[in-house]
Short mmCIF file of C-alpha atoms and ligand atoms in Angstrom, two decimals:
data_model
loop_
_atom_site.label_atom_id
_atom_site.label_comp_id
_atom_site.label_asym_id
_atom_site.label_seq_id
_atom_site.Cartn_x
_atom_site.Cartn_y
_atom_site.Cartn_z
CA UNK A 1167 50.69 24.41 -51.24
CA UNK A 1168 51.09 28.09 -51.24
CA UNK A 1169 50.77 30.10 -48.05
CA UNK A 1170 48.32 32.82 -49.04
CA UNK A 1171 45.88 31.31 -51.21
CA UNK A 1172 42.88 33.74 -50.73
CA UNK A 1173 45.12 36.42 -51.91
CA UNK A 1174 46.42 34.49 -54.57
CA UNK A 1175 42.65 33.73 -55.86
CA UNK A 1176 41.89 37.60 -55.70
CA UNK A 1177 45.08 37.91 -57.12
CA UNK A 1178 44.53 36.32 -60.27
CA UNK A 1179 41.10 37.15 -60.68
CA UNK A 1180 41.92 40.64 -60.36
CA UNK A 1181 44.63 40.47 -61.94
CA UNK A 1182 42.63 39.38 -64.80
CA UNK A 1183 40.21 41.85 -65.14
CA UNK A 1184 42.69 44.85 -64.72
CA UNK A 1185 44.64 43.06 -68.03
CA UNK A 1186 40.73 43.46 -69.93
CA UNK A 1187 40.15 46.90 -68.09
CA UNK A 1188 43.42 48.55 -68.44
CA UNK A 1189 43.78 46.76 -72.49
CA UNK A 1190 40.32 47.33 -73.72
CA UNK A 1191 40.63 50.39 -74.96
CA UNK A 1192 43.57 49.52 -77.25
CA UNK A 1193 42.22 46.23 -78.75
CA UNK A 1194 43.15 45.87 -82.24
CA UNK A 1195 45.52 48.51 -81.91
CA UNK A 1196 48.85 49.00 -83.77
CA UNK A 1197 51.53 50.41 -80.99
CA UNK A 1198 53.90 53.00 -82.53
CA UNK A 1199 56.87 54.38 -80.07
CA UNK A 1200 54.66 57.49 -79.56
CA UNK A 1201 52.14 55.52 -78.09
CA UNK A 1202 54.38 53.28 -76.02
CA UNK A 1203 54.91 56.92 -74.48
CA UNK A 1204 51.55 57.51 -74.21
CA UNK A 1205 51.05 54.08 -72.40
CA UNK A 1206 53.46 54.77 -70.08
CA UNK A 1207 51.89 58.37 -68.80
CA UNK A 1208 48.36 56.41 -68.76
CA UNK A 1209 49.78 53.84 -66.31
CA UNK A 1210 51.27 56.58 -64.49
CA UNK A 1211 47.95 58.65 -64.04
CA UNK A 1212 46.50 55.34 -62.97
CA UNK A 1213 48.49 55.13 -59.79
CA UNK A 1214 47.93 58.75 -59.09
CA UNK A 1215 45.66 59.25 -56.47
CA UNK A 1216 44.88 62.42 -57.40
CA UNK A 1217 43.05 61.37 -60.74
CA UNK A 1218 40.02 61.35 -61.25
CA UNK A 1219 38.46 59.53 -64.31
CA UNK A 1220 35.36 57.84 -65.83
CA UNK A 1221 36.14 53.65 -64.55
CA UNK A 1222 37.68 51.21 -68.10
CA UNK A 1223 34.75 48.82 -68.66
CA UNK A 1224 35.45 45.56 -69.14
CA UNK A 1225 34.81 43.61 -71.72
CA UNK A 1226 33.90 40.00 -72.92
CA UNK A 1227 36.62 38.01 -70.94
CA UNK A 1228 35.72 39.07 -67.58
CA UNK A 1229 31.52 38.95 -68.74
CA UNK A 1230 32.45 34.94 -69.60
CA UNK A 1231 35.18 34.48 -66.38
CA UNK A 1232 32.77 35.76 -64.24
CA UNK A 1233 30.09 32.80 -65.50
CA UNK A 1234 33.20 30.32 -64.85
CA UNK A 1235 33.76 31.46 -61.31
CA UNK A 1236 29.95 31.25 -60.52
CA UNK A 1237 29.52 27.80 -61.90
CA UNK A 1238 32.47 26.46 -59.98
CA UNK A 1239 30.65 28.19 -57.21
CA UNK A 1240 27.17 27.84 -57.55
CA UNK A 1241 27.53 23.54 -58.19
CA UNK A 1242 29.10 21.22 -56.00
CA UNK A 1243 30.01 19.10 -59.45
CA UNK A 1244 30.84 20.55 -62.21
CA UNK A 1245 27.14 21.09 -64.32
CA UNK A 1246 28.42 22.24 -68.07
CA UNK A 1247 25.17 22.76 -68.82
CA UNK A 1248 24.47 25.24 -66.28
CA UNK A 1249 27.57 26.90 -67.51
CA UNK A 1250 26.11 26.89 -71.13
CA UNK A 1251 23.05 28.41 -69.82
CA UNK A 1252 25.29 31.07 -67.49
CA UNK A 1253 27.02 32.29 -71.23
CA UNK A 1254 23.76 32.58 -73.25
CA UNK A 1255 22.38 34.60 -69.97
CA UNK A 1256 25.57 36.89 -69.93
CA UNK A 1257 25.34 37.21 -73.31
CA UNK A 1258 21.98 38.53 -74.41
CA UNK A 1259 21.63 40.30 -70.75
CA UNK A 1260 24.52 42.73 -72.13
CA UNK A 1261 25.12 41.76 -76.33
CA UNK A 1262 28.00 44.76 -76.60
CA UNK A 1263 30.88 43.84 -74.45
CA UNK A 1264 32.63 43.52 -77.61
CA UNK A 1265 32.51 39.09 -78.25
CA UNK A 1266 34.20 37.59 -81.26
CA UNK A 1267 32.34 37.82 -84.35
CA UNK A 1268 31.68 34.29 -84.33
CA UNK A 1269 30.69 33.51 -80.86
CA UNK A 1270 27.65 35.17 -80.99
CA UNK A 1271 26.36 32.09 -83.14
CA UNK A 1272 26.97 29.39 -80.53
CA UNK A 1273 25.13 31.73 -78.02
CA UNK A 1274 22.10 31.76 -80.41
CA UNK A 1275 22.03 28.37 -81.20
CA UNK A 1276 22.47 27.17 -77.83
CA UNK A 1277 19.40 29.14 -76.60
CA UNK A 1278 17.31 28.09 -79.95
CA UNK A 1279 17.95 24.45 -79.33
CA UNK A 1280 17.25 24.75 -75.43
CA UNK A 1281 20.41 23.58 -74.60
CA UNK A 1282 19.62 19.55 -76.21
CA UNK A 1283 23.43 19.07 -76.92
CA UNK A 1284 25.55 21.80 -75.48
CA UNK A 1285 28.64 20.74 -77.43
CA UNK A 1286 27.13 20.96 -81.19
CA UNK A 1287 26.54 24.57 -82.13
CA UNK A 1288 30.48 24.86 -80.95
CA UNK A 1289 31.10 21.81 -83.19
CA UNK A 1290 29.24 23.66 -86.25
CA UNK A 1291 31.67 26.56 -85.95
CA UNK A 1292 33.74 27.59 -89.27
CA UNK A 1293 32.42 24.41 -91.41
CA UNK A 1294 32.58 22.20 -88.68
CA UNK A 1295 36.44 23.51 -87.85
CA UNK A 1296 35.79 24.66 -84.84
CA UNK A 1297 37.05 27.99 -83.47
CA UNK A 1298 40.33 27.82 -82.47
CA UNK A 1299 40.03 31.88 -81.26
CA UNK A 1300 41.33 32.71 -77.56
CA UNK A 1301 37.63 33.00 -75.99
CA UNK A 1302 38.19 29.65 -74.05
CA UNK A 1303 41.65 31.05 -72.81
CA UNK A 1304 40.93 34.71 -71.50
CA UNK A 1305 38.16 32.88 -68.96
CA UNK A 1306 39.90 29.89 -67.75
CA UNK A 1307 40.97 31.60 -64.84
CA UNK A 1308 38.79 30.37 -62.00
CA UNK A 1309 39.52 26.49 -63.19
CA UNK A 1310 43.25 26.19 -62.34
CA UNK A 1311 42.05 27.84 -58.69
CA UNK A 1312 39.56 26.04 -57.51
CA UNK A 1313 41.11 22.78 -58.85
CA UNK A 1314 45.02 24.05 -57.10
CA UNK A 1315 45.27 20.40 -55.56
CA UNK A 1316 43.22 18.63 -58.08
CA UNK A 1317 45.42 18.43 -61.47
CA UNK A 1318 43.23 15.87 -63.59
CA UNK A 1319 40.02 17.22 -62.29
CA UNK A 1320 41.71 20.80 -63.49
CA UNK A 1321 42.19 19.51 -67.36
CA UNK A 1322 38.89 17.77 -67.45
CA UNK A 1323 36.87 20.44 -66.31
CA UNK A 1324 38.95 23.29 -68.00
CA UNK A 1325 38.62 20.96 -71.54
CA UNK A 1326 34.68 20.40 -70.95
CA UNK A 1327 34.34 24.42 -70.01
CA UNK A 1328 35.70 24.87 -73.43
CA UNK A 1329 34.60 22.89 -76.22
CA UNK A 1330 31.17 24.57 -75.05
CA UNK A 1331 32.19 27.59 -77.54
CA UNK A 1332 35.71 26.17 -79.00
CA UNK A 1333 36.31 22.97 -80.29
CA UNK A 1334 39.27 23.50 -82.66
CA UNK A 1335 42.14 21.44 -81.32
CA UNK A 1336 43.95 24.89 -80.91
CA UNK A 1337 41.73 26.56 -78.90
CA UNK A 1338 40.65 23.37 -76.75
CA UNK A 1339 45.02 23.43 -76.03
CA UNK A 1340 45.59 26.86 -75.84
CA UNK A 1341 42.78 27.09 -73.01
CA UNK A 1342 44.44 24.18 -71.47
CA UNK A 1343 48.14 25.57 -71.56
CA UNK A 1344 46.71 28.86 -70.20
CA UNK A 1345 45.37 26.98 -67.44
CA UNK A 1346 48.58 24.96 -66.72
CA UNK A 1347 50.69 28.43 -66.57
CA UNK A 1348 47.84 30.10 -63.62
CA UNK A 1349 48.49 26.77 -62.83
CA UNK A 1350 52.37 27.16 -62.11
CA UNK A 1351 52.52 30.50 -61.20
CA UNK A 1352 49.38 29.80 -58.58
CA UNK A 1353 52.12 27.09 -57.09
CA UNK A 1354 55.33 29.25 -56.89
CA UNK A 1355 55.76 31.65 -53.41
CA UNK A 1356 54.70 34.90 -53.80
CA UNK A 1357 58.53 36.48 -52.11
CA UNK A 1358 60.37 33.59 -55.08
CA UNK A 1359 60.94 34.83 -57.57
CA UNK A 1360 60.07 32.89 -60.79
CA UNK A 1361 62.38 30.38 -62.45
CA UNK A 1362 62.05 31.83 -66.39
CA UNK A 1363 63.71 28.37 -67.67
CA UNK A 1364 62.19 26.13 -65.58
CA UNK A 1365 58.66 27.41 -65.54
CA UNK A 1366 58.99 26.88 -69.45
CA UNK A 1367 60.41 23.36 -68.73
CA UNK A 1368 57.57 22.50 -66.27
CA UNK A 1369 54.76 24.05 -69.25
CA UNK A 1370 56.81 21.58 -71.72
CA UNK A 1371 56.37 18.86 -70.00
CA UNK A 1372 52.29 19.24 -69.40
CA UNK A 1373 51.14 20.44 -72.71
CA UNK A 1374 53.19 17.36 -74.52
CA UNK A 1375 51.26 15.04 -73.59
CA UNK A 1376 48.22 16.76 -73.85
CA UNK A 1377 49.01 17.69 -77.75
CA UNK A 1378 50.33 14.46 -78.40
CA UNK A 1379 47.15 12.40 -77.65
CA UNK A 1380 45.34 15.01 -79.75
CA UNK A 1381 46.79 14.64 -82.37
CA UNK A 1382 47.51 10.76 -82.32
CA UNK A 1383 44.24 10.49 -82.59
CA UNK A 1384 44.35 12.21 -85.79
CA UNK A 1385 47.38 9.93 -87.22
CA UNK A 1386 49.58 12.78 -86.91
CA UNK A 1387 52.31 12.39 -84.47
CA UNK A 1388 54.46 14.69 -85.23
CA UNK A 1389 52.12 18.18 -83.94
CA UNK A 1390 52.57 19.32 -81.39
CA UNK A 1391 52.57 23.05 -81.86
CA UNK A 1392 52.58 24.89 -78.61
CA UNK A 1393 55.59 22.96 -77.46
CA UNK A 1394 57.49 24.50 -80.16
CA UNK A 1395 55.78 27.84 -79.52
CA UNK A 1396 56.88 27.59 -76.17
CA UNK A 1397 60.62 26.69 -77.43
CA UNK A 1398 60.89 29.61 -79.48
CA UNK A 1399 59.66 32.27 -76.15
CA UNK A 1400 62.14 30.45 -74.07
CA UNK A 1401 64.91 30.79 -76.92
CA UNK A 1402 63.94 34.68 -76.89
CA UNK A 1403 64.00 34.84 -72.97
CA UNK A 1404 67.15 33.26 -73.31
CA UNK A 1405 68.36 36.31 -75.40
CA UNK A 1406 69.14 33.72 -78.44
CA UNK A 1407 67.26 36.44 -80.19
CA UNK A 1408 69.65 39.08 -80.54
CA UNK A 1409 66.40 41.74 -81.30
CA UNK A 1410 64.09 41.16 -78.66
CA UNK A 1411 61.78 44.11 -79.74
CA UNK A 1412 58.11 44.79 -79.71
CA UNK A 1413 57.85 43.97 -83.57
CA UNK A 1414 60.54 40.96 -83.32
CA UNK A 1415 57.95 39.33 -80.15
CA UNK A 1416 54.74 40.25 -82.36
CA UNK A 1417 56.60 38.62 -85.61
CA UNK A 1418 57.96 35.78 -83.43
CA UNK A 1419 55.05 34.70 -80.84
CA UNK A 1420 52.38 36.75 -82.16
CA UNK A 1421 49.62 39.48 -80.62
CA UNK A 1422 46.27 37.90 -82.52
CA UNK A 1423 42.84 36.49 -81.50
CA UNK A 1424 43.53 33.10 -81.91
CA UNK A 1425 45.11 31.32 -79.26
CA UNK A 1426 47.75 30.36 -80.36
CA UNK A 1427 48.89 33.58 -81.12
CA UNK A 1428 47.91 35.13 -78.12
CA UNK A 1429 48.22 32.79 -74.95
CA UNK A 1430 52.18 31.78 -75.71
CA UNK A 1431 52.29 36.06 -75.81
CA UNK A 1432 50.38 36.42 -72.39
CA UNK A 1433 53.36 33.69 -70.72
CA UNK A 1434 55.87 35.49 -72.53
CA UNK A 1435 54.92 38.62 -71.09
CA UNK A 1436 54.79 37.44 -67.18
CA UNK A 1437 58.06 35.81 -67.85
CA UNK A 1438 59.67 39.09 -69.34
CA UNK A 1439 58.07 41.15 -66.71
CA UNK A 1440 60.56 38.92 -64.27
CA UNK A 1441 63.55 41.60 -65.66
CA UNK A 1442 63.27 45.51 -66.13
CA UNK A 1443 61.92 46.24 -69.74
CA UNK A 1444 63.40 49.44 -71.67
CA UNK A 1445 60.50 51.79 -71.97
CA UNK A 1446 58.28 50.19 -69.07
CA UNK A 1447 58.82 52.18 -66.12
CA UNK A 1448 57.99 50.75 -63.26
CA UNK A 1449 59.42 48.20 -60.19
CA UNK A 1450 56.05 47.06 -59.74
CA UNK A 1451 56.05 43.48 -61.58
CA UNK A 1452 52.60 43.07 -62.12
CA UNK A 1453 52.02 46.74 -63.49
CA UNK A 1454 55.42 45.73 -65.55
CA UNK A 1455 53.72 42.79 -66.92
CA UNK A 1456 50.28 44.18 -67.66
CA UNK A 1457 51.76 47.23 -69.13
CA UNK A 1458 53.95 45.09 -71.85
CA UNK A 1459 51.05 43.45 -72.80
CA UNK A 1460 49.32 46.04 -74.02
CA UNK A 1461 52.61 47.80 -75.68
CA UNK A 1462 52.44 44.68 -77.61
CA UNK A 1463 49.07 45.86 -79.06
CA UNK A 1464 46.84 43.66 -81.46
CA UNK A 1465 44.17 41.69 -79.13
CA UNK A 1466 45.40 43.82 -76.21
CA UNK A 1467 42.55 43.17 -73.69
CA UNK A 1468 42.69 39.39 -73.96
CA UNK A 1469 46.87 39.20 -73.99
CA UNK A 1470 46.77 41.42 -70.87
CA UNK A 1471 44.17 39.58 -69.03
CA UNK A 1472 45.31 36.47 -69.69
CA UNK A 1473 49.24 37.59 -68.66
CA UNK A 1474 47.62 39.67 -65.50
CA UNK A 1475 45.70 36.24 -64.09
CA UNK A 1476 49.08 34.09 -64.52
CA UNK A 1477 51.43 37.74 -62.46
CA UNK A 1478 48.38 37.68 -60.03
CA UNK A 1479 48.80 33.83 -59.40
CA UNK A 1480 52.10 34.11 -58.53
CA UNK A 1481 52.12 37.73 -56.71
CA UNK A 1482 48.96 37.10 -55.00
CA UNK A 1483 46.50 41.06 -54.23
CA UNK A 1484 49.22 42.63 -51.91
CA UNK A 1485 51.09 43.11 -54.83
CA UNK A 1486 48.84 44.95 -57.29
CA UNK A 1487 48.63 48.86 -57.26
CA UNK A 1488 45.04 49.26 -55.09
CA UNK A 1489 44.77 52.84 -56.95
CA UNK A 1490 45.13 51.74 -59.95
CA UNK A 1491 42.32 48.74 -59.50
CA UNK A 1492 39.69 51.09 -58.13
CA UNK A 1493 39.53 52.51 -62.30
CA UNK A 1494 38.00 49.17 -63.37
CA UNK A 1495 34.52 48.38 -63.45
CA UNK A 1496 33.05 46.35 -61.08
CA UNK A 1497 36.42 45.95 -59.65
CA UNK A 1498 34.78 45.17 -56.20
CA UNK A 1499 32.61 42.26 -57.38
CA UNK A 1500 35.54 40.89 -58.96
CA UNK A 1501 37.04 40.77 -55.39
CA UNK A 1502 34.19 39.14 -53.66
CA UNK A 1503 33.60 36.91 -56.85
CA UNK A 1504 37.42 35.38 -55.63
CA UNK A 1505 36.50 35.27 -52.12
CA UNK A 1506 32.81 33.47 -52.64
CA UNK A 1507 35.47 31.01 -55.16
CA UNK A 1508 38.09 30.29 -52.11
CA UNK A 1509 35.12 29.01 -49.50
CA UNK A 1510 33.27 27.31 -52.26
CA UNK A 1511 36.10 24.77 -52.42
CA UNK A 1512 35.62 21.23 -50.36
CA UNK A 1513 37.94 20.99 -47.53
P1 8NA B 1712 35.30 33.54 -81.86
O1 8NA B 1712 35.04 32.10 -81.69
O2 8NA B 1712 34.31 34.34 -82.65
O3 8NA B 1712 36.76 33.71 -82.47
C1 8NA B 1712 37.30 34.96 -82.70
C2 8NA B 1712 37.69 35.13 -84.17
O4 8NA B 1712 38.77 34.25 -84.51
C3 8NA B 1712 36.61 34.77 -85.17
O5 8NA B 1712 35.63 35.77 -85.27
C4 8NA B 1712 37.43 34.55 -86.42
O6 8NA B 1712 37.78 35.78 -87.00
C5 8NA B 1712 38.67 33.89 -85.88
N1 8NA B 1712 38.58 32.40 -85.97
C6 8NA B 1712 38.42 31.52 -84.95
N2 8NA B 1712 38.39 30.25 -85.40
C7 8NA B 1712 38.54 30.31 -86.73
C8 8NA B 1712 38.59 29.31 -87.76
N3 8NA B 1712 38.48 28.00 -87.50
N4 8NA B 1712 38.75 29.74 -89.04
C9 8NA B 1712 38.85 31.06 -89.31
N5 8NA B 1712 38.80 32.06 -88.39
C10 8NA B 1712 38.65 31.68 -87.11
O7 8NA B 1712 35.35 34.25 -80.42
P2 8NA B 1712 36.37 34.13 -79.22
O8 8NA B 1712 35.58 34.15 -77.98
O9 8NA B 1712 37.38 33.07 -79.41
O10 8NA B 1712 37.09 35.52 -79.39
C11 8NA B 1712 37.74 36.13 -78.34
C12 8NA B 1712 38.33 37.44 -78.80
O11 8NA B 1712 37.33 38.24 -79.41
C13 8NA B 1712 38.86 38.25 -77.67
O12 8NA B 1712 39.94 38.99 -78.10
C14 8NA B 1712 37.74 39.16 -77.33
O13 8NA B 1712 38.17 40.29 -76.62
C15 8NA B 1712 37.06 39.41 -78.64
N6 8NA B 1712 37.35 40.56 -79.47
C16 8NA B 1712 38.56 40.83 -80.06
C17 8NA B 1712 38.76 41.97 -80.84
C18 8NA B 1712 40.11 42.35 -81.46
O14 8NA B 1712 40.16 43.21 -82.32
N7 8NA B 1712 41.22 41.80 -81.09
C19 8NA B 1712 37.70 42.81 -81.06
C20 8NA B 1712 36.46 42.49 -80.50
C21 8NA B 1712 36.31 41.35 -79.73
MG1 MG B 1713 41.11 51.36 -80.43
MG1 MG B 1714 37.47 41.41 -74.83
MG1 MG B 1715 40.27 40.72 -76.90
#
């Protein structure tokens, strides 16, 4: 295992809730060239000392990440009904931190029914479809951390965690592939730098599997639709794609709020970030990484928050722009929220 994990665990945690910070207040945004501009100067006034500004709030993914980290910490086993009950809390202690539309429902139910089955208002979503939006993604961070040396424990409890508010096949996957690439990334040295093929091979090679029992059980074989997402981001990494621009990614891999046209984005972006981009000024990878995300625009708070926990993984907090942190909310607690995660874990 990695040499500095408590800085990898603030890392990604952090890491996260810069991505929701630093993306929120672009979220639904369409991202012309003058605003790619603008982007730039913000990022740049960010990392000026001199600056002084009202903090970026955070938003919905960090309110739900936050309940993951504290049930991991809180429980010696996992207890998905105290996480149930640590959503619905979040949730009607502080209603406008901008949810999905739909969510809100399963948070209502949940709390009507006193928490009898935690798994049926979820089930009751969209006719009984499920939501297959990115809501389980954007808070799976704290799963793939505590659970580092613990793979199967890691899928179980990151699938469980879940279905509490998604159970559309897509979103129950898309939560687990975002999980597998913190995952990775958590695994890789912090000086290496990352292996853009292989880490695609190694995602490959989990989420199979994974969609392949899914989907057996369905009769259906033949789906297995984030391997192919993840064929097509590799093919553009790969510069297959002669037009690797902003409106070729969104057209190609997507920038929406359902997952699977948002967490195969957030992987492509910490995977770009490994190279200079044109327009993205920096050398610092995880501002490089963050930064594309939100050029990419659409749900630009989740796509950067999910991409900022995988670049965190990997770089670990020595790495991320301290200046630049100190404008997010809560910023702090997010730092002792990773540290309280690290010594929870049985040694
Ligand atoms: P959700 O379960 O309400 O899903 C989000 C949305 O996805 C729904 O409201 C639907 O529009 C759509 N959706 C999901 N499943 C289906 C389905 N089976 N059939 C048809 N439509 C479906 O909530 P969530 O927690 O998954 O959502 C997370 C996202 O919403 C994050 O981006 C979060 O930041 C928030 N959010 C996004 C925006 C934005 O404009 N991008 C704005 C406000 C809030
Ligand atoms: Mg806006
Ligand atoms: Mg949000
Ligand atoms: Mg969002």
């Amino acid at each position: 295992s990695p040499q500095n994990i408590q800085s990898k665990f603030r890392g990604c945690l952090v890491g996260s809730l810069m991505g929701d910070c630093l993306g929120g207040p672009y979220e639904g945004d369409e991202i012309s060239s003058g605003d790619r501009i603008i982007i730039q100067r913000y990022f740049d006034k960010m990392e000026d000392a001199s600056f002084k500004g009202p903090f970026k709030k955070y938003t919905d993914d960090t309110a739900m990440m936050k309940s993951v980290a504290k049930f991991l910490i809180d429980k010696p086993e996992p207890d998905f009904k105290y996480l149930a009950k640590l959503f619905v809390t979040e949730f009607f202690k502080e209603p406008r931190r901008g949810y999905g539309s739909n969510v809100m429902d399963v948070f209502e139910k949940l709390r009507n029914t006193k928490y009898e089955d935690i798994y049926r208002p979820s089930n009751e979503q969209f006719n009984g479809l499920g939501s297959y939006g990115n809501g389980g993604a954007m808070r799976i961070a704290p799963i793939p951390l505590y659970f580092y040396d613990k793979y199967e424990n890691m899928l179980n409890v990151a699938r469980e965690s879940t279905k509490i508010t998604h159970s559309n096949l897509l979103g129950i996957n898309g939560a687990l592939l975002q999980c597998i690439a913190i995952h990775q990334a958590f695994l890789i040295e912090s000086d290496k730098p990352v292996d853009v093929d292989g880490f695609c091979k190694g995602l490959v090679e989990k989420i199979r599997p994974i969609e392949l029992a899914c989907y057996e059980d369905l009769n259906d074989k033949s789906e297995t639709p984030y391997c192919e997402k993840i064929f097509t981001l590799q093919d553009m990494l790969r510069k297959k794609y002669t037009d690797d621009s902003d409106e070729e990614v969104i057209c190609n891999i997507g920038n929406g709020i359902s997952a699977y046209e948002s967490v195969p984005t957030a992987i492509y972006c910490f995977l770009r970030a490994q190279n200079p981009i044109p327009g993205i000024e920096t050398n610092n990878i995880f501002r490089r990484t963050i930064q594309y995300a939100i050029t990419l625009g659409g749900d630009t708070d989740t796509i950067a928050c999910m991409a900022g926990a995988i670049a965190g993984a990997h770089l670990g907090y020595e790495a991320i722009d301290k200046t630049t942190l100190q404008h997010c909310e809560k910023y702090e607690d997010i730092v002792g929220l990773s540290d309280s995660l690290f010594k929870a874990r049985p040694n």
